Structures are given as C-alpha cells and as structure tokens.
Tab-separated table of C-alpha atoms and ligand atoms in Angstrom:
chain	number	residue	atom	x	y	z
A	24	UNK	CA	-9.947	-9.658	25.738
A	25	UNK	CA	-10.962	-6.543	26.438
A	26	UNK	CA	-10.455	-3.822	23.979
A	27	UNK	CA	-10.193	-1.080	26.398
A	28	UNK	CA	-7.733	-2.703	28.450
A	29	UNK	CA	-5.552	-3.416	25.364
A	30	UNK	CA	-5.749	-0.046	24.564
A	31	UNK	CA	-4.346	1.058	28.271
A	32	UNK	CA	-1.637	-1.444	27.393
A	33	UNK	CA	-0.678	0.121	24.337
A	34	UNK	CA	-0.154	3.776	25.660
A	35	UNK	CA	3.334	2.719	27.253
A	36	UNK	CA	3.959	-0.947	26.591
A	37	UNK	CA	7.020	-2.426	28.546
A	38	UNK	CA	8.400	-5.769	25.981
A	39	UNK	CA	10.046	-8.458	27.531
A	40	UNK	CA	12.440	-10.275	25.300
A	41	UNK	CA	12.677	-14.007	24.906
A	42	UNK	CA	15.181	-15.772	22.801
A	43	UNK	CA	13.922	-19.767	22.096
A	44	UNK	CA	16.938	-20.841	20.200
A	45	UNK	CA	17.913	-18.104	17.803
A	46	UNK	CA	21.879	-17.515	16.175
A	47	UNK	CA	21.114	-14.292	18.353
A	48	UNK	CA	21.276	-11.807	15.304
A	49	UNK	CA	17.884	-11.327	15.811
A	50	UNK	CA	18.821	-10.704	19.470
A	51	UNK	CA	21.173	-8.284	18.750
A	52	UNK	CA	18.886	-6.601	16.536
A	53	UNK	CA	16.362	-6.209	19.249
A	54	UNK	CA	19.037	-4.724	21.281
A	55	UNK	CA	19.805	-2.527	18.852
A	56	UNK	CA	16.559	-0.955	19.059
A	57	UNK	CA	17.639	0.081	22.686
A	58	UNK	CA	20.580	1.813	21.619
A	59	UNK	CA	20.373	5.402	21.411
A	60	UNK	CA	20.441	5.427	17.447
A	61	UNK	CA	17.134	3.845	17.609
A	62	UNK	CA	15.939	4.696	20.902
A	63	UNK	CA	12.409	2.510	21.237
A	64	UNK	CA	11.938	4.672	24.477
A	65	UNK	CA	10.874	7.522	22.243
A	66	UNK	CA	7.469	5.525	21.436
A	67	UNK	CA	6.939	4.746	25.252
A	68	UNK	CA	8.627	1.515	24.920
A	69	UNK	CA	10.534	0.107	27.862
A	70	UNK	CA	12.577	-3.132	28.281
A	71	UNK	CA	10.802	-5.065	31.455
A	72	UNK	CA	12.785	-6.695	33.606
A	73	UNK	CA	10.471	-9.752	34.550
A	74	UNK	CA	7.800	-11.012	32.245
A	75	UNK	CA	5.440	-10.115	35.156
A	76	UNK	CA	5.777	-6.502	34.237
A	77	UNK	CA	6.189	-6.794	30.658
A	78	UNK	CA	2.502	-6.157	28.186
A	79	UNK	CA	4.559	-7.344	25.412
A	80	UNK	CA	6.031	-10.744	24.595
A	81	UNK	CA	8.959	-10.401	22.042
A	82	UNK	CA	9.932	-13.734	20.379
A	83	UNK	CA	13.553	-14.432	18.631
A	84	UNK	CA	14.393	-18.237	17.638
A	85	UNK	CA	12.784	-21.019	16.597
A	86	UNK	CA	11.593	-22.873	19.462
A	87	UNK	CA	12.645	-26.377	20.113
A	88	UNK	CA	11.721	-29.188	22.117
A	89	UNK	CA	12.898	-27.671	25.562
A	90	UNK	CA	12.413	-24.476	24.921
A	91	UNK	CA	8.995	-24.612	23.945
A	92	UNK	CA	7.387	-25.141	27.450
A	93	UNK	CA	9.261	-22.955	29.071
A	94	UNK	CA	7.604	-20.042	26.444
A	95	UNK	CA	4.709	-21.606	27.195
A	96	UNK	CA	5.426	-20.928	31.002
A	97	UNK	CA	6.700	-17.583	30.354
A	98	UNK	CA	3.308	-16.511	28.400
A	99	UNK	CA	1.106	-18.082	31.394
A	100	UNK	CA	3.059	-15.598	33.812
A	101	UNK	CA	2.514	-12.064	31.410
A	102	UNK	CA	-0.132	-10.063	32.782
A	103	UNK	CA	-3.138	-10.329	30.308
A	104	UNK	CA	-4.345	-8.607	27.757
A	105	UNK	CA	-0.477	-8.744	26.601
A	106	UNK	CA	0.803	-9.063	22.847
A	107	UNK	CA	3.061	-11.281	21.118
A	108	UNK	CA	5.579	-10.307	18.421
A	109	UNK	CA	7.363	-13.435	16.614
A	110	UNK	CA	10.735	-11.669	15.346
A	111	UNK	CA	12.505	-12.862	12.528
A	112	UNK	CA	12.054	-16.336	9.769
A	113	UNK	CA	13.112	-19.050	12.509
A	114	UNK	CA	10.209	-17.549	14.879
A	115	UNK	CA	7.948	-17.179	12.137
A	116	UNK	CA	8.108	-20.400	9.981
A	117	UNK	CA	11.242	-21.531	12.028
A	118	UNK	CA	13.590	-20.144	9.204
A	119	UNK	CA	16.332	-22.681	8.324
A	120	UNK	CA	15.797	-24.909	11.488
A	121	UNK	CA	11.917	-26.206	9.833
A	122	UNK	CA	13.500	-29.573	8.853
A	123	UNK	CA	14.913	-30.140	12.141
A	124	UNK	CA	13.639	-32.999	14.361
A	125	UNK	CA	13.984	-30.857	17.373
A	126	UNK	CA	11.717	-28.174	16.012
A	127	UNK	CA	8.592	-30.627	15.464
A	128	UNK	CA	6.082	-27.122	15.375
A	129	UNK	CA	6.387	-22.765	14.405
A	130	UNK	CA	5.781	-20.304	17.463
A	131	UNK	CA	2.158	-19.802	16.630
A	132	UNK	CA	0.957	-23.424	17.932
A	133	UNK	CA	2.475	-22.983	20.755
A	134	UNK	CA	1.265	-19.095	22.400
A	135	UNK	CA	-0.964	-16.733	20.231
A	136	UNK	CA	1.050	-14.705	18.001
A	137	UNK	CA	-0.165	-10.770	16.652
A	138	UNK	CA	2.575	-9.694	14.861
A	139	UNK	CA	5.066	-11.694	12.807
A	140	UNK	CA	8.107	-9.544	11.881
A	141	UNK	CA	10.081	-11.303	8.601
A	142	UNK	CA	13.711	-11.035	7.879
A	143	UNK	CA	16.832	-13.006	8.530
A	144	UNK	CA	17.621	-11.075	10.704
A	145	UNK	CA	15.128	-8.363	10.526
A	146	UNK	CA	16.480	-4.129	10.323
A	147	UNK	CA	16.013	-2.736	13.667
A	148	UNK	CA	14.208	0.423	11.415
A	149	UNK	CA	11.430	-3.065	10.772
A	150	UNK	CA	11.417	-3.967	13.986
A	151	UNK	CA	10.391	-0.641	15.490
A	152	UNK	CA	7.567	0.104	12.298
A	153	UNK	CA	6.620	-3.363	13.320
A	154	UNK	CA	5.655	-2.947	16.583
A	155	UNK	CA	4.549	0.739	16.470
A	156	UNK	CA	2.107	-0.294	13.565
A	157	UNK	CA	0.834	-3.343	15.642
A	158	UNK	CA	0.141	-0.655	18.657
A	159	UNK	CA	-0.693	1.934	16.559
A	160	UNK	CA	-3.709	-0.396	15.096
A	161	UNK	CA	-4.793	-1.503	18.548
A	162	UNK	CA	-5.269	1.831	19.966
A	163	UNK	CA	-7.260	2.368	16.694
A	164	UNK	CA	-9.435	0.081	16.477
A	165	UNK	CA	-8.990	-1.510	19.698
A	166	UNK	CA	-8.438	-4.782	18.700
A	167	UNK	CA	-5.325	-6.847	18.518
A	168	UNK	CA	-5.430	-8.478	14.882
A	169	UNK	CA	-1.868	-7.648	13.393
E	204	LIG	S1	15.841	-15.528	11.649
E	204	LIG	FE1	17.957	-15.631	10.905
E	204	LIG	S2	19.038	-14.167	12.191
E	204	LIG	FE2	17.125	-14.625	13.237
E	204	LIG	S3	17.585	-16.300	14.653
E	204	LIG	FE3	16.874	-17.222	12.726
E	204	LIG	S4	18.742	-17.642	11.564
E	204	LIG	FE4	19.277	-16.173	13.175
C-alpha cells in the first residue's frame, strides 16, 4: 500500500458503517457521532453512502457464519488503500458471543483490521479519539499500523 495514497485518504475520509451482528448499541453509538453534539464532520469525516465511496470500513458486531462473507464481499468492493476500524468487544474478540458456535472466528481473520476500538459499547468521545488518532498517525508517518 502506498503511503502517499493513504495519506490522500486520510485528509477527508468518508466511513462506511457495517453492522455483522451487533445488539446495535455500538450502532447507535456510531450514530451518535453524527449527531450534532459530536459532529465527526468537523474532522472531515463523512458517512458514505455505498462502500464504493467509502476509504473507511467501520465494523460493529461480531461476525457470524453468514455474515462473515458478505464483510468479506463488502471489503473486496472499498476502494483501496482503505482502513478498517473493529468497534466495540464483540468486533474485537467477539465480546460475549466468543463461545458461540455461530461465531467459529474474531473480525481480524476475516479482513485486515487497523484500529480496534474496546468498550461494551464504546463512548462516542472513544470512538471519535479512535479514529482521529488512527488518521492522525497515518498522515504522520504514513503508514497504517494502529
Ligand atoms: S460490544 Fe457490547 S454493545 Fe457492542 S455489539 Fe457487542 S454486546 Fe453490543
């Protein structure tokens, strides 16, 4: 990946949002970011409408047997360089869902993951220094380890 082109990426990134099987309180945490109390626009940050447009992959749930290729399908389609933020325990570890039998494996061996965001469900206020700090590091240094 090329470092210049992740830095282009990372002057306005538009996030697409992709739940895989979460309670959606991480979901509405993500949203909340959008709201004007938060207001994610302020660091250049745009909801995409289609993956196609998006340069960042956000990640709610744990994914499970189904929904797991169809992440996989989504991350094919995102323009590349792109980044991937896992958002909360079940798309980190997969939270309280690890035991299940339809959750045989965590985010990261399934798509490339940069930034893992903890909490059950995380703050919006972690969400945001999440992602800002992940950007903030690639336009840095120009490369995209979290
Ligand atoms: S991390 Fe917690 S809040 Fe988020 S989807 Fe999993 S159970 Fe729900």
């Amino acid at each position: 990946m090329s470092a210049a082109a992740l830095k282009a990426v990372c002057n306005a990134p538009w996030v697409f949002h992709c739940s895989t099987g979460s309670c959606n309180n991480c979901d509405i945490e993500v949203l909340d970011c959008l709201c004007p109390r938060f207001d994610v626009e302020r660091f250049g940050m745009l909801l995409a409408g289609s993956v196609k447009q998006a340069d960042v992959l956000l990640v709610t749930g744990s994914c499970n047997r189904k929904s797991a290729a169809r992440l996989k399908r989504l991350y094919e389609q995102i323009p590349k360089p792109c980044l991937v933020v896992a958002i909360g325990e079940c798309a980190m570890s997969r939270g309280i869902f690890i035991e299940s039998y339809n959750c045989p494996v965590p985010l990261d061996h399934i798509i490339p993951v940069d930034l893992y965001i903890p909490g059950c469900p995380p703050k919006p206020e972690a969400v945001l220094a999440g992602i800002v700090r992940l950007v903030g590091r690639v336009t840095a240094k120009g490369d995209r380890a979290p």
